[in-house]
PDB file of C-alpha atoms in Angstrom:
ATOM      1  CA  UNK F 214      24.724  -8.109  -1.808  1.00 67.00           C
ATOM      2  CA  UNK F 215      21.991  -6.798  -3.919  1.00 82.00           C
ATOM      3  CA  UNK F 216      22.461  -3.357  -3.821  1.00 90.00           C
ATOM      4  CA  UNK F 217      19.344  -0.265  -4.246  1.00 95.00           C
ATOM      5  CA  UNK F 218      20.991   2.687  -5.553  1.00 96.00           C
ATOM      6  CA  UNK F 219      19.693   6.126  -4.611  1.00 97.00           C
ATOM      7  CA  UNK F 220      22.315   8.412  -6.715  1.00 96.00           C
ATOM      8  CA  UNK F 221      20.810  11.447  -6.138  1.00 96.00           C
ATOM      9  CA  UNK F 222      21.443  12.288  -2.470  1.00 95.00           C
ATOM     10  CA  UNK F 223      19.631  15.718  -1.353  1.00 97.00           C
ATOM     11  CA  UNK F 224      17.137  17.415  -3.919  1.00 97.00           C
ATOM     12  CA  UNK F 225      16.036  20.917  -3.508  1.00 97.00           C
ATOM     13  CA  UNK F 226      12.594  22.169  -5.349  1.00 97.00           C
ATOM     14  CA  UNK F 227      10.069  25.279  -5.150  1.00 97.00           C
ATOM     15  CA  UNK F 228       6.697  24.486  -4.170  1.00 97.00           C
ATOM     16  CA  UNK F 229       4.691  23.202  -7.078  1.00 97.00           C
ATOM     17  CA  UNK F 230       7.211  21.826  -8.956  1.00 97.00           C
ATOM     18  CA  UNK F 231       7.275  18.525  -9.979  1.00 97.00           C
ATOM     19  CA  UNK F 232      10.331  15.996  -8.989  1.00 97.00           C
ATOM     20  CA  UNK F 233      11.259  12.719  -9.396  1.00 98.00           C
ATOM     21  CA  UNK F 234      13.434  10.803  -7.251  1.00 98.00           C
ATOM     22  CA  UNK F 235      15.579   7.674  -9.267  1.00 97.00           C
ATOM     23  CA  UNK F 236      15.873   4.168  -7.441  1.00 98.00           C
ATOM     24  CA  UNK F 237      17.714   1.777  -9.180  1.00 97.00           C
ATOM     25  CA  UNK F 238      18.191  -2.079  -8.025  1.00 96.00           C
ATOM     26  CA  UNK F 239      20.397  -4.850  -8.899  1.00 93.00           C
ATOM     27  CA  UNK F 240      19.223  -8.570  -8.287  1.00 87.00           C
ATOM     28  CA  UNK F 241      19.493 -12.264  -9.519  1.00 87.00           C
ATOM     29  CA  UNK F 242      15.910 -13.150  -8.460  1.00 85.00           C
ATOM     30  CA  UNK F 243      12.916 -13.810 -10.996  1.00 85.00           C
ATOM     31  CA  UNK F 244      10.618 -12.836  -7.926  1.00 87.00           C
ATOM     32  CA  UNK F 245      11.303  -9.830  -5.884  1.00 90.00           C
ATOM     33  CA  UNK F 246       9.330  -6.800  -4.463  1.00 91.00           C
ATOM     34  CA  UNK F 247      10.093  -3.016  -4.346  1.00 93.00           C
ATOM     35  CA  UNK F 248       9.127  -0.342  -2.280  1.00 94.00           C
ATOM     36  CA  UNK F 249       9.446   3.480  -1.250  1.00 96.00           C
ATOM     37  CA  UNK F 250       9.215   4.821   2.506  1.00 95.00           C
ATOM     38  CA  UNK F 251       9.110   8.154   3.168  1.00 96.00           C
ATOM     39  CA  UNK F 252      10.542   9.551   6.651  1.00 96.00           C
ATOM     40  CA  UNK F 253       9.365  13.041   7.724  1.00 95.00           C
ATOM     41  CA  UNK F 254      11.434  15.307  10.083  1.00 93.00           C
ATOM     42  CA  UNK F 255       9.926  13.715  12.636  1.00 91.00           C
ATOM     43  CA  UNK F 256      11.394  10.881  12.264  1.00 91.00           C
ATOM     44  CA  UNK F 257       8.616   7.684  11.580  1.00 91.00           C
ATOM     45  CA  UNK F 258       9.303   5.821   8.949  1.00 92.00           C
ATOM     46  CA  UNK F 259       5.964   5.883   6.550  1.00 91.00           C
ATOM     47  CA  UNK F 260       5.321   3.088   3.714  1.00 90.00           C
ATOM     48  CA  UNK F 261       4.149   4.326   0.618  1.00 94.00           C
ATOM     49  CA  UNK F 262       4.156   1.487  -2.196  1.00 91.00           C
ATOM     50  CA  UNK F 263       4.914  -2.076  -2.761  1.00 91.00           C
ATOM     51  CA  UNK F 264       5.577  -3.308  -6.030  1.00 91.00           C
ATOM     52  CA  UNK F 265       6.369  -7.029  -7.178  1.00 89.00           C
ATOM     53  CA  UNK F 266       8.442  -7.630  -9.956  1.00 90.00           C
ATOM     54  CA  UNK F 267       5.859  -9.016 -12.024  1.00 89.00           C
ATOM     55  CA  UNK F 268       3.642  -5.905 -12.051  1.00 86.00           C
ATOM     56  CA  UNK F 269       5.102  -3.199 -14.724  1.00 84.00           C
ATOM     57  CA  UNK F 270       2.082  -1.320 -14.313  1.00 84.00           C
ATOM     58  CA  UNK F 271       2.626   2.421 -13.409  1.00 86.00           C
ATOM     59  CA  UNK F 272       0.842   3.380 -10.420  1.00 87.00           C
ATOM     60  CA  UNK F 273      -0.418   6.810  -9.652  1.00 88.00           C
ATOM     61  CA  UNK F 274      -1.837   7.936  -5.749  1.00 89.00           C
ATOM     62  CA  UNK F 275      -3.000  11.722  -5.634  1.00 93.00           C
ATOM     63  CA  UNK F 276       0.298  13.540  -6.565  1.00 95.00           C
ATOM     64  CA  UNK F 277       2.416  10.440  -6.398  1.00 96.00           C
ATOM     65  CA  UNK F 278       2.997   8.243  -9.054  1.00 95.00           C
ATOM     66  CA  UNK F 279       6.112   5.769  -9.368  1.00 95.00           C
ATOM     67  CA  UNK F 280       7.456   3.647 -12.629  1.00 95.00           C
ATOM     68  CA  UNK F 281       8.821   0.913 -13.092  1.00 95.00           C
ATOM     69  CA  UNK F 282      10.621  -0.307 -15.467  1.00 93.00           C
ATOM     70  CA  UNK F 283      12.276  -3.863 -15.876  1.00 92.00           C
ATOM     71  CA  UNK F 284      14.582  -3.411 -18.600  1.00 92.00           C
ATOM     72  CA  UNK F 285      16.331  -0.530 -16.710  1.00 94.00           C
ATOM     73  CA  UNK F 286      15.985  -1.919 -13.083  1.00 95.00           C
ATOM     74  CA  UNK F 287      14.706   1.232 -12.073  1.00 96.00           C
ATOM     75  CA  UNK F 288      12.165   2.310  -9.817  1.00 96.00           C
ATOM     76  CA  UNK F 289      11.162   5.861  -9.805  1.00 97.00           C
ATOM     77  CA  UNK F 290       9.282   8.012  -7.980  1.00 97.00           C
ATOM     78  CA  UNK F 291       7.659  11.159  -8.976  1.00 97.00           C
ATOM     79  CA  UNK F 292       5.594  14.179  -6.703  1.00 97.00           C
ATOM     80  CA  UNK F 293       3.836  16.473  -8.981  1.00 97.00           C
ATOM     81  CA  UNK F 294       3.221  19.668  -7.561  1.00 97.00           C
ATOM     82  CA  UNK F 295       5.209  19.416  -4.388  1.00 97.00           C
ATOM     83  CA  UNK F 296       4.204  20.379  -1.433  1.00 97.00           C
ATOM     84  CA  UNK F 297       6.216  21.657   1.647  1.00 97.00           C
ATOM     85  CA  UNK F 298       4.424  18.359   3.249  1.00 96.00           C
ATOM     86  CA  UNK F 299       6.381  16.187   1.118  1.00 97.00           C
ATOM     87  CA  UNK F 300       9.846  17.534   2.900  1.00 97.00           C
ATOM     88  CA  UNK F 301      11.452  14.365   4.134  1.00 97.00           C
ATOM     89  CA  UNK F 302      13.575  11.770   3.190  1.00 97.00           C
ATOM     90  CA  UNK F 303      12.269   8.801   0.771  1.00 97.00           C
ATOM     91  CA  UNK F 304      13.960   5.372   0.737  1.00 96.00           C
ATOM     92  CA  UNK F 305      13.700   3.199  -1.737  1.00 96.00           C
ATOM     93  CA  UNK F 306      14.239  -0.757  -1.095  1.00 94.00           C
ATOM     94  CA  UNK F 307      13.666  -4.122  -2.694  1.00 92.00           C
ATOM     95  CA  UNK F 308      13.143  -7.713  -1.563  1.00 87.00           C
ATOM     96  CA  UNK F 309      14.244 -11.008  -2.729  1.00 79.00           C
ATOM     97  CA  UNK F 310      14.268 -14.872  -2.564  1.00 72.00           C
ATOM     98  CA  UNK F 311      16.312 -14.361   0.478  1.00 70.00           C
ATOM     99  CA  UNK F 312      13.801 -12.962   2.465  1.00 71.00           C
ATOM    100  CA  UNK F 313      16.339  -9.566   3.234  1.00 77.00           C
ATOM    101  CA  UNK F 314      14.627  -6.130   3.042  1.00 81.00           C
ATOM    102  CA  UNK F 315      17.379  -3.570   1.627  1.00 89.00           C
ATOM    103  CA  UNK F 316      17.102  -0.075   1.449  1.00 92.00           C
ATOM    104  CA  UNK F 317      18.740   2.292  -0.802  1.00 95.00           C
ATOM    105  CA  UNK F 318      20.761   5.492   1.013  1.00 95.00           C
ATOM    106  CA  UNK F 319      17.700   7.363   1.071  1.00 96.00           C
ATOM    107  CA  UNK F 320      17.082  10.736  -0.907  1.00 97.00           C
ATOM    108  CA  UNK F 321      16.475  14.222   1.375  1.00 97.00           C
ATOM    109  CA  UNK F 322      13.689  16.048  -0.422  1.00 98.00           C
ATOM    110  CA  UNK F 323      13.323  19.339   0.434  1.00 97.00           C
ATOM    111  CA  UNK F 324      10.083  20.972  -0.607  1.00 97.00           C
ATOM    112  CA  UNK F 325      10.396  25.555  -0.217  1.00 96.00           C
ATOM    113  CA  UNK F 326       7.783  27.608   0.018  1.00 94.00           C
TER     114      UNK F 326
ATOM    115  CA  UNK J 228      -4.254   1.460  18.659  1.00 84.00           C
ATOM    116  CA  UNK J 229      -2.133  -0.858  16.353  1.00 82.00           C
ATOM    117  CA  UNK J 230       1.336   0.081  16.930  1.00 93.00           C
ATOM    118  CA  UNK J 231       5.138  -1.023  16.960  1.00 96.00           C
ATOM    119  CA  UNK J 232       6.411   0.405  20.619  1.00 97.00           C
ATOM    120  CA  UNK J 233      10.544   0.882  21.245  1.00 97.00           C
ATOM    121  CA  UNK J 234      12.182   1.230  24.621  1.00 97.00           C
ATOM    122  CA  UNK J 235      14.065   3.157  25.390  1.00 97.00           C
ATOM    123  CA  UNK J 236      13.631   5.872  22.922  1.00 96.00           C
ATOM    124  CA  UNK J 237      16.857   7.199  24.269  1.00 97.00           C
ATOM    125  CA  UNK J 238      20.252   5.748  25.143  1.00 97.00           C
ATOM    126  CA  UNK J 239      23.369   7.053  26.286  1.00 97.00           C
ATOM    127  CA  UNK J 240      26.210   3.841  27.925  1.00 96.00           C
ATOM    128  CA  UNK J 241      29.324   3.802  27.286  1.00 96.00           C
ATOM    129  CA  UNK J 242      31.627   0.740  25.757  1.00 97.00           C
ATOM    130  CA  UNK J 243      31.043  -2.884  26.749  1.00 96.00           C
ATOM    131  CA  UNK J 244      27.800  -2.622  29.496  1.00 96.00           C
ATOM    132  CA  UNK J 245      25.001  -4.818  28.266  1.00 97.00           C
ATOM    133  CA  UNK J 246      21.782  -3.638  26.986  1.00 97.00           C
ATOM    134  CA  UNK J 247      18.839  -4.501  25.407  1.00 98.00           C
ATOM    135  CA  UNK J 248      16.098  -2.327  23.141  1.00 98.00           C
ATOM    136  CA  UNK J 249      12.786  -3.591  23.504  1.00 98.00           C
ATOM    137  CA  UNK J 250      10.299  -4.062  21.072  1.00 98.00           C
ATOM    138  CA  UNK J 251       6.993  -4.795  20.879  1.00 98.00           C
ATOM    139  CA  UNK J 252       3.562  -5.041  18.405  1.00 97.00           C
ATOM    140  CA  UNK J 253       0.079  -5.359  19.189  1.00 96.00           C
ATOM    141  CA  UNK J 254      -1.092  -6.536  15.911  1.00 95.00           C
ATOM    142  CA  UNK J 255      -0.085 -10.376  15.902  1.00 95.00           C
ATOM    143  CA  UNK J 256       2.341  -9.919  13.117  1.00 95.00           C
ATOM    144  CA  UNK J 257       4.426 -13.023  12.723  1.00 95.00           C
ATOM    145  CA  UNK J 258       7.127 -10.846  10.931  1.00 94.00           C
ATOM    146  CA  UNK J 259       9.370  -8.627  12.950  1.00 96.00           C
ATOM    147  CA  UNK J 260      12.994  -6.691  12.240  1.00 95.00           C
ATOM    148  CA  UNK J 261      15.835  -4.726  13.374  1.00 97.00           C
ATOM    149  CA  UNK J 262      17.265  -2.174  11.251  1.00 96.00           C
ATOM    150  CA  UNK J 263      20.078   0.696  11.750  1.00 97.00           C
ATOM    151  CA  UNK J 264      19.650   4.026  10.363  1.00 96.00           C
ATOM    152  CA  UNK J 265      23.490   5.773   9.983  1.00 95.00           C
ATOM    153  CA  UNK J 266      24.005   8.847   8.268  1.00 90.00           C
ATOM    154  CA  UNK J 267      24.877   8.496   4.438  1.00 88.00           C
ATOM    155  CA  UNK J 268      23.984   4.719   4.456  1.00 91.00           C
ATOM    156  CA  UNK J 269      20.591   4.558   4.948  1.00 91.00           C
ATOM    157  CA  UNK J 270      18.383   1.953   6.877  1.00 93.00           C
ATOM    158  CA  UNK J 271      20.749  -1.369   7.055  1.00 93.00           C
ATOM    159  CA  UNK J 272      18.585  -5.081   8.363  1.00 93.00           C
ATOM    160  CA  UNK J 273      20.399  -6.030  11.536  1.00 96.00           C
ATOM    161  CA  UNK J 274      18.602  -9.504  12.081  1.00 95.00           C
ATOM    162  CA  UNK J 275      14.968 -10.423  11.236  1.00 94.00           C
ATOM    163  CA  UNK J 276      12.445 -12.852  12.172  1.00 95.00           C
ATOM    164  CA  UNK J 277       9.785 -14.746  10.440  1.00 93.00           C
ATOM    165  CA  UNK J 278       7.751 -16.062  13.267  1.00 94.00           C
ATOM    166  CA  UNK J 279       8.671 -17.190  17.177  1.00 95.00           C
ATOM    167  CA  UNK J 280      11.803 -18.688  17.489  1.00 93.00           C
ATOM    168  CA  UNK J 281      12.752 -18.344  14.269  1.00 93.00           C
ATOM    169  CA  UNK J 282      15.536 -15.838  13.496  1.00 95.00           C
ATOM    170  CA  UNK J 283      18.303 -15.081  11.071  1.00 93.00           C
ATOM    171  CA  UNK J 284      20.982 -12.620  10.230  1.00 93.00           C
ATOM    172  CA  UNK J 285      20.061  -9.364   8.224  1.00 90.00           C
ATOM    173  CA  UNK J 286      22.923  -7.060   6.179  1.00 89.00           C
ATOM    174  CA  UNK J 287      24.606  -6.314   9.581  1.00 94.00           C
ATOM    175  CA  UNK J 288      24.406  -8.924  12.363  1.00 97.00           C
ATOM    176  CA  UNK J 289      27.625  -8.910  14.243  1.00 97.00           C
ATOM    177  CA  UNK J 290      27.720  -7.330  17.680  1.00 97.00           C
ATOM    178  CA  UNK J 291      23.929  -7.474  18.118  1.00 98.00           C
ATOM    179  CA  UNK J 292      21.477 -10.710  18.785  1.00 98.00           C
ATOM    180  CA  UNK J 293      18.187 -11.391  19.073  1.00 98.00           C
ATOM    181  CA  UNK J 294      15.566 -13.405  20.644  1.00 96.00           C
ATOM    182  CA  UNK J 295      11.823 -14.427  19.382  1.00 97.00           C
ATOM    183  CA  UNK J 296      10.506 -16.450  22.474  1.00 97.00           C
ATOM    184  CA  UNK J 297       6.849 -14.754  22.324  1.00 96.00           C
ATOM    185  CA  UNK J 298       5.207 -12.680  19.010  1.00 97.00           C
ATOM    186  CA  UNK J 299       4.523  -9.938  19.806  1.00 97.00           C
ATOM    187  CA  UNK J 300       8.400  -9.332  21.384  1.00 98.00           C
ATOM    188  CA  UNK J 301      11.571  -9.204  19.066  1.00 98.00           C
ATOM    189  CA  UNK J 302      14.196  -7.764  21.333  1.00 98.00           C
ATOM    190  CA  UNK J 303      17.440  -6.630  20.283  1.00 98.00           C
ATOM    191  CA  UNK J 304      20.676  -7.513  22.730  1.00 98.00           C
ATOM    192  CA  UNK J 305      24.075  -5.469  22.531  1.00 97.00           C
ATOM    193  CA  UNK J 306      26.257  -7.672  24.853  1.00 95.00           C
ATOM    194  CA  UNK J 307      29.328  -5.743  24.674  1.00 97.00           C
ATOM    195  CA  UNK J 308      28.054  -2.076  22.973  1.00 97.00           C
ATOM    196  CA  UNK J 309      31.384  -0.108  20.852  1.00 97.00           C
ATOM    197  CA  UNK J 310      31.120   3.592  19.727  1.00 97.00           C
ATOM    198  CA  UNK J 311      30.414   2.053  16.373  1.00 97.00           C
ATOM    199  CA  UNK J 312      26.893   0.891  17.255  1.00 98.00           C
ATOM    200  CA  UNK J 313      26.207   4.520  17.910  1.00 98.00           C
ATOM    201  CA  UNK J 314      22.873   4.881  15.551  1.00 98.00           C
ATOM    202  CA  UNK J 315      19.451   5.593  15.484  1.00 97.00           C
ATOM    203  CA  UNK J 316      17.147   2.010  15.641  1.00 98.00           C
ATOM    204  CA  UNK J 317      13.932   1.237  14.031  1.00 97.00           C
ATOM    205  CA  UNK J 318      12.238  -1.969  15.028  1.00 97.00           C
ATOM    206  CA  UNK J 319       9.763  -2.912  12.444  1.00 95.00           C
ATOM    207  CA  UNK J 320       6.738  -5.568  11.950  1.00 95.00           C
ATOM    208  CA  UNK J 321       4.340  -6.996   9.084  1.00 92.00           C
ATOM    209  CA  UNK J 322       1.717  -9.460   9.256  1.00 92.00           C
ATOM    210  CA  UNK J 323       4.025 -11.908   6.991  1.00 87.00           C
ATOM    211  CA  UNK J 324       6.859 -11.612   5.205  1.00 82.00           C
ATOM    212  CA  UNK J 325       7.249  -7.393   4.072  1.00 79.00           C
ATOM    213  CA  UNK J 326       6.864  -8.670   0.160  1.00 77.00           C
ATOM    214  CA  UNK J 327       3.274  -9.104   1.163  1.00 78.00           C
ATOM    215  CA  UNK J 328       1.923  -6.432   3.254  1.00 79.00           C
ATOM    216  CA  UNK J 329       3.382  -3.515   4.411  1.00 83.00           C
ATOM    217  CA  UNK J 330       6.133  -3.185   7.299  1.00 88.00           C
ATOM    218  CA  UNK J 331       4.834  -0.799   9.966  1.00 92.00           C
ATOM    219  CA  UNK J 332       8.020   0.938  12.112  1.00 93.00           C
ATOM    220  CA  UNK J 333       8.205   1.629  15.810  1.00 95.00           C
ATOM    221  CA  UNK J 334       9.474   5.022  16.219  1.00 95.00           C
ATOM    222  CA  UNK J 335      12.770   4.353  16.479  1.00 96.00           C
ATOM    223  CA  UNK J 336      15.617   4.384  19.409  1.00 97.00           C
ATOM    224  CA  UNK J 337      18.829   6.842  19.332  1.00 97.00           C
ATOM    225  CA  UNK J 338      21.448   5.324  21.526  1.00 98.00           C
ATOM    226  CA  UNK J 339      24.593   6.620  21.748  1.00 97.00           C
ATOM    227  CA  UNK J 340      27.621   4.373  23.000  1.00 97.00           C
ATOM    228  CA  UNK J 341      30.703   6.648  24.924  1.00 96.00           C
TER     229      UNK J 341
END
């Protein structure tokens, strides 16, 4: 299988700093799509960003900005100036020319006051 | 409202009596999944489907099937439940295939198998 790798498994910050969570994937396909969900403690399961692999454009949304970067297979996301808000976990996951979603482990994100 | 709807929310059997999770979407998406969430390994595909009556086998298929006889219903059968299928499900939909638009979640079913 073509695993997502979410190494870092629980990060802990002070409001206002920034973070960035690492995603890294593996695959054999020319075409394939990544993105990052983010589940809050209540529990929904929240898309943030799709990516195809043919877009190496960083992309940045309010205090959220993500890059990607071919060369490494990596997939990062990044919260500047974090908010208690942003406490949840984030999943990362990637899609290929078999048509299966996968998602990384998921990364718990917890934002103090 | 546009939504992904799971039923029960809440499940408690015990080993080997049949059940089924229902799932359903009001927004004619031909796309529709079944995932596990476990502790530690994140959200795993269980089966998928890219349109009615067409199915296939996500990252974790065995114990579980599926059906797709209408679109707007993908639901998910456990014929014979084990303690292992203990989890928390997410059924999830998108208008076509998730590497186009985005996949929106139902809000997920916690069964627990005794």
């Amino acid at each position: 299988a073509q695993k997502v790798t979410q190494a870092q498994t629980e990060i802990s910050v002070v409001e206002k700093e920034d973070v960035t969570l690492d995603c890294v994937y593996e695959t054999r396909d020319t075409t394939y799509y990544l993105f990052w969900y983010k589940q809050p403690p209540s529990g929904e399961l929240v898309f943030l960003i799709r990516r195809n692999s043919f877009d190496e454009q960083n992309e940045i949304s309010g205090r959220y900005s993500w890059n990607f970067q071919k060369s490494t297979s990596s997939f990062n996301f990044t919260i500047t100036a974090s908010q208690v808000v942003d406490s949840a976990v984030y999943f990362c996951a990637r899609t290929g020319a078999n048509s299966k979603l996968t998602f990384g482990k998921g990364i718990t994100l917890s934002v103090r006051p | 409202e546009a939504q992904v709807t799971q039923n029960p929310r809440y499940l408690i059997t015990v080993t080997g009596k049949k059940l089924t999770v229902t799932c359903s979407q009001n927004m004619n998406h031909e796309y529709m999944s079944w995932y596990r969430q476990d502790p530690g390994l994140g959200l795993r595909q269980i089966y998928y489907s890219m349109n009615v009556e067409v199915t296939d086998k996500g990252d974790v298929p065995e114990g579980y099937k599926v059906s797709r006889k209408e679109k707007r219903n993908f639901p998910l059968i456990l014929e014979s439940p084990s303690p292992n299928q203990t989890s928390l499900y997410f059924c999830a939909s998108s208008l076509k295939h998730p590497s186009y638009n985005e996949q929106f979640f139902g809000p997920g079913t916690r069964l627990t198998v005794l």
